[in-house]
Each structure stands twice: as structure tokens, then as C-alpha cells.
Amino acid sequence: MNGNVESSVRPDAEGVGIKVRERKKGGGPLRRLYAKHPAQVLIVASELVLVAVFAVASPYFLDLGNISALLLDASVYILLALGLTFVIATGGIDLTPGFGMAFTGVIAALTMTKVGGPIWLAIAAGVLAGILAGLVLGVVNGFLVAKLNMQPMVATLAMMLVAWGAALSITGTSSIPLNDFVPFLALGNGKTFGLTNAIYLCILAAILAHFLLKHTLIGRYALAMGSNEEATELSGVNVQRWKWRVYALAGTFTGLAGVLMASRLASGKPDVGQSYEMYAIAAAVLGGASLRGGNASVFGSVVGAILIATIRNGAIHLGMSDQNQKIVLGIIVLIAVFVDVRRKPKASA
């Protein structure tokens, strides 16, 4: 009999079996999709509802220029959320992405202005320096969490302050202008086929992150550590080493986000990124990542980041003040945590 059809036999009063009407399992494709990926289906549905509401509330919301601006705003959240997806998969947390982004953007801008020679050489050096600065930040986080066994929240909170202080100290609290590096500014401000170039960068980053999560050891071990770290270690996996690598990977995505932000702002600013780590965490959790570890979704994190950007953009169209936007986004973070708490706990290995 087909695996999607179920039948049973019920005895009647005389003991004769009566065949109960066959019942199909699973329902339609949408129901089966929801059963398999509930968080992702809900986040997409929520995004579609928000778009419909804001489109009715403002005639300008669906303009191509506004959609491009919305996606540009989402691009930084996406890059930060991609890195956090791996950290949260292990059951850890990373609070450095916000001011870590400011630090890496400052390093990128400083390098560009200090390197002589052709402009392309300066740009390449700056981009590489920014990404490497993020990698170093992630390596330090991994050392504190994996090697020294510090609580991830405490360790990364301390490193968040270190990164912020370093960015302010390097710049003397002022910005490093990048107006002379026009080709670099095209990354965050230029458009191709009507959409900002940052979106194409995010697409490539998301494809890479999905491949790493689903088809490489770092993704598999991250999920395994989040499901049951002790069992993972007993199976022969060097948990300390791979957790270190996960934080290093997250730092690399932070560095990439810092480079993109420097391009968007045409400067390395030491005071950007406040609360961005919270938005990125909320994006990952709303998209299916569990703060208890063991579950993560790159697609969900991307849509969650777009959802956060949609709320911010729509609030502006509704004339909502910046203070009230923060209230709304704070509530979104609380909802994300509540949703995660209400999810079924992961099965113990």
C-alpha cells in the first residue's frame, strides 16, 4: 500500500473485522512543507503579510527604488545573521557583530587610505584587511569560548566592548572618509538591473553559507554540537577545535558586513552597528535557528533579516519615530525568543 495512505481494521460486535476508511497522511504539498519546515514557512508568510499591509498603507512602498533601499538595509543584517546562524547552531551566542562591524569597517577604511599605488590595490587591501579583522575577532571569540571555556554571552559581550573601544581609539572618534575610492563605493551604493549591488553579494554569501552548513564538516559538526556536545565529542570530534572554527567563520561574516557598511556610508565610522547584533540574532531565530542549538536555516536567516528590514522600512513610511521603531524591533526580538522557547526541544542523542 502507498506510504501516504493508512488503513486499519476495527472489530464489530460479532468480532468480524470492519475496514475503517483509508486516511491519507500529510495532506497537500504546502502542509507537508509546513510539517517539515514550520519556521521557514511562517517567516515567509509573515513577510508576505507585512508587505501587503505596508503596500496598502503607503503607495510608495512597492516602488522599485524603495524595494532596493529595503534590500540594501537588509543586506548588512543578512551577512551578520549568516555568521550567527552557525554560532547559534552550536548552542552558543555572539554579541560582537554590531560593533565588530564598526571595527572591521574602520580597519578597511584605514588600510585604504594608508596604502599607496593604484586605487584598485588600495581597495583590495582595504577589503582584505576588513575581512581579516573580522576573522581575528572571531578567532579571539573562539579562543575565549572554546579554549578558555568562558560563557559565550559574557566573553562576546566583553569583546563587543573591546571592538567598539578599538574602533573609537583608532579613529579618534571621527570618521575616516572614503569619497576618493569611487569604485569601492559602488559595492554599497551602486545598482545593477535596478537592484543594489549589495544584494548580489548577499546572494553569493548565502549560497556559500548554505553549502557550508549542509555539505561540509563545519556545518554538520556545528549542528551536532548543538544537539549534544558530549555525544559529539565521544564520537571522536574535536569539539574545541570546531567550535573555535565556527566563531572564526562568524567573525569573517562580520568583517564582510563591516566592509559593506563602510562602502554604504563612504567612510569608516566607529559608532555604527549599535543593536545590529540583536536584529541579526532575531533574524536567525525567527528563521528557525534554536538558541538551544541543533537547528539552523540559512534560508530562514535570510528571510528573517529581510523581515527586520521590512519592519524598519514600513515604519518609516508610516511616519513612526526612531524611538518607536526601537520599541517595535525590541518586541520583535522578544517574539523571536518566545517562539524559540515554544518550539519542541531537540531530541537528546
Short mmCIF file of C-alpha atoms in Angstrom, two decimals:
data_model
loop_
_atom_site.label_atom_id
_atom_site.label_comp_id
_atom_site.label_asym_id
_atom_site.label_seq_id
_atom_site.Cartn_x
_atom_site.Cartn_y
_atom_site.Cartn_z
CA MET A 1 0.00 0.00 0.00
CA ASN A 2 1.14 3.56 -0.70
CA GLY A 3 3.19 5.03 2.17
CA ASN A 4 0.91 8.09 2.25
CA VAL A 5 -2.23 6.04 2.87
CA GLU A 6 -3.14 4.47 6.18
CA SER A 7 -5.90 1.93 6.90
CA SER A 8 -6.92 -0.04 9.95
CA VAL A 9 -9.33 -2.84 10.91
CA ARG A 10 -11.88 -2.37 13.70
CA PRO A 11 -13.79 -5.37 15.12
CA ASP A 12 -17.59 -5.18 15.16
CA ALA A 13 -19.86 -6.58 17.86
CA GLU A 14 -19.61 -10.09 16.40
CA GLY A 15 -15.86 -9.99 16.16
CA VAL A 16 -15.87 -9.54 12.39
CA GLY A 17 -13.34 -7.03 11.20
CA ILE A 18 -14.70 -3.88 9.61
CA LYS A 19 -12.23 -1.99 7.46
CA VAL A 20 -12.05 1.62 8.52
CA ARG A 21 -11.99 4.21 5.72
CA GLU A 22 -8.46 4.82 4.49
CA ARG A 23 -6.89 8.07 5.64
CA LYS A 24 -4.22 9.99 3.80
CA LYS A 25 -1.28 11.29 5.71
CA GLY A 26 0.39 14.63 5.20
CA GLY A 27 -2.26 16.47 3.17
CA GLY A 28 -1.20 18.75 0.34
CA PRO A 29 2.31 19.89 -0.57
CA LEU A 30 2.00 23.11 1.46
CA ARG A 31 1.02 21.18 4.58
CA ARG A 32 3.88 18.76 4.08
CA LEU A 33 6.25 21.68 3.58
CA TYR A 34 4.98 23.27 6.80
CA ALA A 35 5.37 19.98 8.69
CA LYS A 36 8.98 19.76 7.55
CA HIS A 37 9.97 23.45 7.79
CA PRO A 38 7.42 25.23 10.04
CA ALA A 39 9.61 28.19 10.99
CA GLN A 40 10.60 28.93 7.41
CA VAL A 41 7.01 28.74 6.14
CA LEU A 42 5.80 31.04 8.91
CA ILE A 43 8.55 33.61 8.36
CA VAL A 44 7.82 33.76 4.61
CA ALA A 45 4.09 34.08 5.32
CA SER A 46 4.79 36.86 7.84
CA GLU A 47 6.92 38.71 5.30
CA LEU A 48 4.20 38.49 2.66
CA VAL A 49 1.59 39.77 5.11
CA LEU A 50 3.80 42.70 6.12
CA VAL A 51 4.48 43.62 2.50
CA ALA A 52 0.73 43.57 1.78
CA VAL A 53 -0.06 45.72 4.82
CA PHE A 54 2.63 48.30 4.11
CA ALA A 55 1.70 48.38 0.40
CA VAL A 56 -1.87 49.29 1.34
CA ALA A 57 -0.71 51.81 3.94
CA SER A 58 1.72 53.59 1.61
CA PRO A 59 1.51 53.92 -2.20
CA TYR A 60 5.29 54.31 -2.36
CA PHE A 61 6.23 51.14 -0.50
CA LEU A 62 6.36 48.89 -3.59
CA ASP A 63 8.31 51.36 -5.72
CA LEU A 64 11.43 49.75 -7.14
CA GLY A 65 13.57 52.44 -5.53
CA ASN A 66 12.10 51.71 -2.10
CA ILE A 67 12.40 47.94 -2.52
CA SER A 68 16.04 48.43 -3.46
CA ALA A 69 16.58 50.59 -0.37
CA LEU A 70 14.85 47.99 1.80
CA LEU A 71 17.07 45.21 0.47
CA LEU A 72 20.16 47.38 0.91
CA ASP A 73 19.21 47.85 4.56
CA ALA A 74 18.62 44.11 4.85
CA SER A 75 22.00 43.24 3.29
CA VAL A 76 24.00 44.02 6.42
CA TYR A 77 21.54 42.11 8.62
CA ILE A 78 21.79 39.17 6.24
CA LEU A 79 25.59 38.97 6.42
CA LEU A 80 25.59 39.23 10.22
CA ALA A 81 22.76 36.69 10.55
CA LEU A 82 24.59 34.21 8.30
CA GLY A 83 27.56 34.16 10.67
CA LEU A 84 25.33 33.94 13.72
CA THR A 85 23.44 31.02 12.18
CA PHE A 86 26.50 28.80 12.69
CA VAL A 87 27.18 30.05 16.22
CA ILE A 88 23.57 29.60 17.32
CA ALA A 89 23.57 26.13 15.75
CA THR A 90 26.20 25.13 18.33
CA GLY A 91 24.04 26.44 21.16
CA GLY A 92 26.29 29.48 21.60
CA ILE A 93 25.81 33.20 21.07
CA ASP A 94 27.91 36.04 19.68
CA LEU A 95 27.28 39.66 20.68
CA THR A 96 30.19 41.17 18.75
CA PRO A 97 28.69 41.59 15.23
CA GLY A 98 27.29 45.10 15.80
CA PHE A 99 30.35 47.00 16.99
CA GLY A 100 32.55 44.33 15.42
CA MET A 101 31.16 45.58 12.11
CA ALA A 102 32.19 49.12 13.07
CA PHE A 103 35.69 47.92 13.97
CA THR A 104 36.20 45.98 10.74
CA GLY A 105 34.83 48.87 8.67
CA VAL A 106 37.31 51.23 10.32
CA ILE A 107 40.19 48.82 9.63
CA ALA A 108 39.13 48.57 5.98
CA ALA A 109 38.89 52.36 5.61
CA LEU A 110 42.18 53.00 7.40
CA THR A 111 44.01 50.47 5.21
CA MET A 112 42.65 52.00 2.01
CA THR A 113 43.77 55.47 2.96
CA LYS A 114 47.24 54.30 4.00
CA VAL A 115 48.09 52.04 1.05
CA GLY A 116 49.73 53.85 -1.83
CA GLY A 117 49.78 52.93 -5.50
CA PRO A 118 46.83 52.23 -7.81
CA ILE A 119 43.35 52.74 -6.39
CA TRP A 120 42.41 49.12 -7.07
CA LEU A 121 45.33 47.94 -4.98
CA ALA A 122 44.23 50.15 -2.09
CA ILE A 123 40.65 48.91 -2.37
CA ALA A 124 41.71 45.26 -2.50
CA ALA A 125 43.99 45.75 0.50
CA GLY A 126 41.24 47.51 2.44
CA VAL A 127 38.62 44.84 1.72
CA LEU A 128 41.05 42.08 2.65
CA ALA A 129 42.08 43.90 5.84
CA GLY A 130 38.45 44.36 6.90
CA ILE A 131 37.60 40.70 6.37
CA LEU A 132 40.77 39.58 8.15
CA ALA A 133 39.98 41.91 11.06
CA GLY A 134 36.63 40.13 11.39
CA LEU A 135 38.38 36.77 11.22
CA VAL A 136 40.76 37.81 14.02
CA LEU A 137 37.83 38.99 16.12
CA GLY A 138 36.13 35.63 15.59
CA VAL A 139 39.31 33.72 16.42
CA VAL A 140 39.60 35.59 19.72
CA ASN A 141 35.95 34.86 20.50
CA GLY A 142 36.55 31.20 19.71
CA PHE A 143 39.61 31.11 21.94
CA LEU A 144 37.68 32.56 24.86
CA VAL A 145 34.67 30.26 24.40
CA ALA A 146 36.27 27.02 23.19
CA LYS A 147 39.73 27.09 24.74
CA LEU A 148 39.13 29.00 27.99
CA ASN A 149 35.58 27.62 28.36
CA MET A 150 34.04 31.05 29.05
CA GLN A 151 30.31 31.58 28.78
CA PRO A 152 29.68 32.76 25.20
CA MET A 153 27.45 35.65 26.23
CA VAL A 154 29.97 37.05 28.73
CA ALA A 155 33.01 36.50 26.51
CA THR A 156 31.46 38.06 23.39
CA LEU A 157 29.93 40.91 25.38
CA ALA A 158 33.42 41.79 26.60
CA MET A 159 34.81 41.52 23.06
CA MET A 160 31.99 43.73 21.79
CA LEU A 161 33.21 46.48 24.11
CA VAL A 162 36.82 45.84 23.08
CA ALA A 163 35.90 46.13 19.39
CA TRP A 164 33.93 49.33 20.00
CA GLY A 165 36.70 50.88 22.04
CA ALA A 166 39.30 49.90 19.45
CA ALA A 167 37.27 51.49 16.65
CA LEU A 168 36.91 54.73 18.63
CA SER A 169 40.58 54.72 19.61
CA ILE A 170 41.86 54.13 16.06
CA THR A 171 39.78 56.93 14.57
CA GLY A 172 39.89 59.37 17.48
CA THR A 173 36.06 59.11 17.49
CA SER A 174 35.83 60.64 13.99
CA SER A 175 35.05 59.01 10.65
CA ILE A 176 37.59 58.04 8.00
CA PRO A 177 36.23 59.40 4.67
CA LEU A 178 36.37 57.22 1.56
CA ASN A 179 34.94 59.60 -1.05
CA ASP A 180 38.02 59.23 -3.27
CA PHE A 181 37.51 55.47 -3.64
CA VAL A 182 34.60 55.63 -6.06
CA PRO A 183 34.80 52.01 -7.32
CA PHE A 184 34.61 50.76 -3.74
CA LEU A 185 31.53 52.88 -3.03
CA ALA A 186 29.73 51.13 -5.90
CA LEU A 187 29.52 47.99 -3.76
CA GLY A 188 27.15 49.58 -1.26
CA ASN A 189 25.59 52.33 -3.38
CA GLY A 190 25.74 51.17 -6.99
CA LYS A 191 22.94 49.30 -8.74
CA THR A 192 22.72 46.59 -11.38
CA PHE A 193 19.40 45.86 -13.11
CA GLY A 194 17.70 48.24 -10.68
CA LEU A 195 18.86 46.50 -7.51
CA THR A 196 21.75 47.47 -5.28
CA ASN A 197 24.95 45.54 -5.79
CA ALA A 198 24.95 44.56 -2.11
CA ILE A 199 22.08 42.17 -2.83
CA TYR A 200 24.19 40.18 -5.25
CA LEU A 201 26.94 39.99 -2.62
CA CYS A 202 24.41 38.66 -0.12
CA ILE A 203 23.14 36.06 -2.58
CA LEU A 204 26.67 34.74 -3.06
CA ALA A 205 27.28 34.81 0.72
CA ALA A 206 24.02 32.95 1.39
CA ILE A 207 24.85 30.26 -1.20
CA LEU A 208 28.25 29.80 0.41
CA ALA A 209 26.75 29.67 3.92
CA HIS A 210 24.15 27.10 2.82
CA PHE A 211 26.84 24.94 1.29
CA LEU A 212 28.97 25.16 4.43
CA LEU A 213 26.05 24.35 6.72
CA LYS A 214 24.63 21.43 4.73
CA HIS A 215 27.58 19.91 2.92
CA THR A 216 30.75 20.46 4.97
CA LEU A 217 32.08 19.32 8.32
CA ILE A 218 31.86 22.75 9.95
CA GLY A 219 28.11 22.84 9.39
CA ARG A 220 27.48 19.23 10.35
CA TYR A 221 29.61 19.48 13.47
CA ALA A 222 28.02 22.80 14.47
CA LEU A 223 24.57 21.19 14.40
CA ALA A 224 25.88 18.07 16.13
CA MET A 225 27.48 20.10 18.93
CA GLY A 226 24.25 22.00 19.42
CA SER A 227 22.23 18.78 19.57
CA ASN A 228 24.51 17.00 22.02
CA GLU A 229 28.03 18.28 22.57
CA GLU A 230 29.08 15.41 24.82
CA ALA A 231 27.95 12.76 22.38
CA THR A 232 29.67 14.62 19.54
CA GLU A 233 32.94 14.62 21.47
CA LEU A 234 32.60 10.94 22.35
CA SER A 235 32.17 10.16 18.67
CA GLY A 236 35.70 11.41 18.03
CA VAL A 237 35.06 15.02 17.01
CA ASN A 238 37.45 17.62 18.41
CA VAL A 239 34.68 19.87 19.76
CA GLN A 240 37.06 22.55 20.97
CA ARG A 241 38.72 22.94 17.58
CA TRP A 242 35.50 23.00 15.58
CA LYS A 243 33.76 25.42 17.93
CA TRP A 244 36.77 27.70 17.54
CA ARG A 245 36.36 27.49 13.76
CA VAL A 246 32.65 28.28 13.98
CA TYR A 247 33.33 31.55 15.83
CA ALA A 248 36.11 32.36 13.37
CA LEU A 249 33.65 31.87 10.50
CA ALA A 250 31.10 34.13 12.19
CA GLY A 251 33.79 36.79 12.59
CA THR A 252 34.59 36.55 8.87
CA PHE A 253 30.97 37.33 8.01
CA THR A 254 31.13 40.25 10.44
CA GLY A 255 34.20 41.52 8.59
CA LEU A 256 32.37 41.27 5.28
CA ALA A 257 29.44 43.21 6.75
CA GLY A 258 31.85 45.88 8.02
CA VAL A 259 33.33 46.30 4.56
CA LEU A 260 29.84 46.62 3.06
CA MET A 261 28.80 49.18 5.68
CA ALA A 262 31.94 51.25 5.02
CA SER A 263 31.03 51.24 1.33
CA ARG A 264 27.44 52.28 2.06
CA LEU A 265 28.48 55.16 4.31
CA ALA A 266 31.50 56.14 2.19
CA SER A 267 33.53 56.13 5.40
CA GLY A 268 34.77 54.03 8.25
CA LYS A 269 32.55 55.09 11.16
CA PRO A 270 33.33 53.88 14.69
CA ASP A 271 29.82 54.50 16.02
CA VAL A 272 27.72 52.37 13.67
CA GLY A 273 26.26 48.97 14.43
CA GLN A 274 24.51 49.61 17.73
CA SER A 275 21.84 46.92 18.29
CA TYR A 276 22.64 45.24 14.97
CA GLU A 277 23.66 42.06 16.77
CA MET A 278 20.20 41.87 18.34
CA TYR A 279 18.50 42.26 14.96
CA ALA A 280 20.75 39.59 13.46
CA ILE A 281 20.05 37.18 16.33
CA ALA A 282 16.32 37.80 15.97
CA ALA A 283 16.56 37.19 12.21
CA ALA A 284 18.30 33.85 12.72
CA VAL A 285 15.92 32.70 15.47
CA LEU A 286 12.78 33.77 13.61
CA GLY A 287 14.16 31.87 10.63
CA GLY A 288 14.38 28.59 12.51
CA ALA A 289 17.66 28.64 14.44
CA SER A 290 17.23 27.46 18.02
CA LEU A 291 19.04 29.23 20.86
CA ARG A 292 19.35 25.78 22.44
CA GLY A 293 21.38 24.65 19.44
CA GLY A 294 20.95 21.82 16.97
CA ASN A 295 18.73 23.68 14.49
CA ALA A 296 19.60 26.35 11.93
CA SER A 297 18.50 27.51 8.50
CA VAL A 298 20.39 29.79 6.12
CA PHE A 299 17.23 30.45 4.10
CA GLY A 300 15.30 31.25 7.29
CA SER A 301 18.03 33.63 8.49
CA VAL A 302 17.98 35.49 5.16
CA VAL A 303 14.19 35.89 5.17
CA GLY A 304 14.29 36.84 8.87
CA ALA A 305 16.79 39.60 8.07
CA ILE A 306 14.56 40.86 5.25
CA LEU A 307 11.61 40.80 7.68
CA ILE A 308 13.50 43.03 10.13
CA ALA A 309 14.39 45.44 7.31
CA THR A 310 10.78 45.42 6.09
CA ILE A 311 9.51 46.42 9.52
CA ARG A 312 12.03 49.27 9.71
CA ASN A 313 11.23 50.47 6.20
CA GLY A 314 7.48 50.20 6.66
CA ALA A 315 7.65 52.04 9.98
CA ILE A 316 9.37 54.95 8.23
CA HIS A 317 6.59 55.07 5.61
CA LEU A 318 4.03 55.15 8.40
CA GLY A 319 5.81 58.13 9.97
CA MET A 320 6.92 56.21 13.05
CA SER A 321 9.64 57.91 15.09
CA ASP A 322 13.04 56.30 15.57
CA GLN A 323 12.28 55.78 19.26
CA ASN A 324 9.05 53.92 18.49
CA GLN A 325 10.84 51.86 15.83
CA LYS A 326 13.23 50.66 18.52
CA ILE A 327 10.26 49.68 20.69
CA VAL A 328 8.73 47.68 17.84
CA LEU A 329 12.03 45.98 16.99
CA GLY A 330 12.57 45.20 20.68
CA ILE A 331 9.19 43.49 20.73
CA ILE A 332 10.22 41.53 17.61
CA VAL A 333 13.33 40.30 19.45
CA LEU A 334 11.14 39.20 22.37
CA ILE A 335 8.79 37.42 19.98
CA ALA A 336 11.74 35.64 18.40
CA VAL A 337 12.91 34.37 21.79
CA PHE A 338 9.36 33.39 22.77
CA VAL A 339 8.91 31.46 19.51
CA ASP A 340 12.16 29.62 20.17
CA VAL A 341 11.07 28.73 23.73
CA ARG A 342 7.75 27.38 22.44
CA ARG A 343 9.39 25.13 19.87
CA LYS A 344 9.70 21.45 20.68
CA PRO A 345 13.00 20.77 22.42
CA LYS A 346 15.56 18.95 20.33
CA ALA A 347 15.75 15.23 20.83
CA SER A 348 18.60 14.11 23.00
CA ALA A 349 21.16 11.96 21.26
#
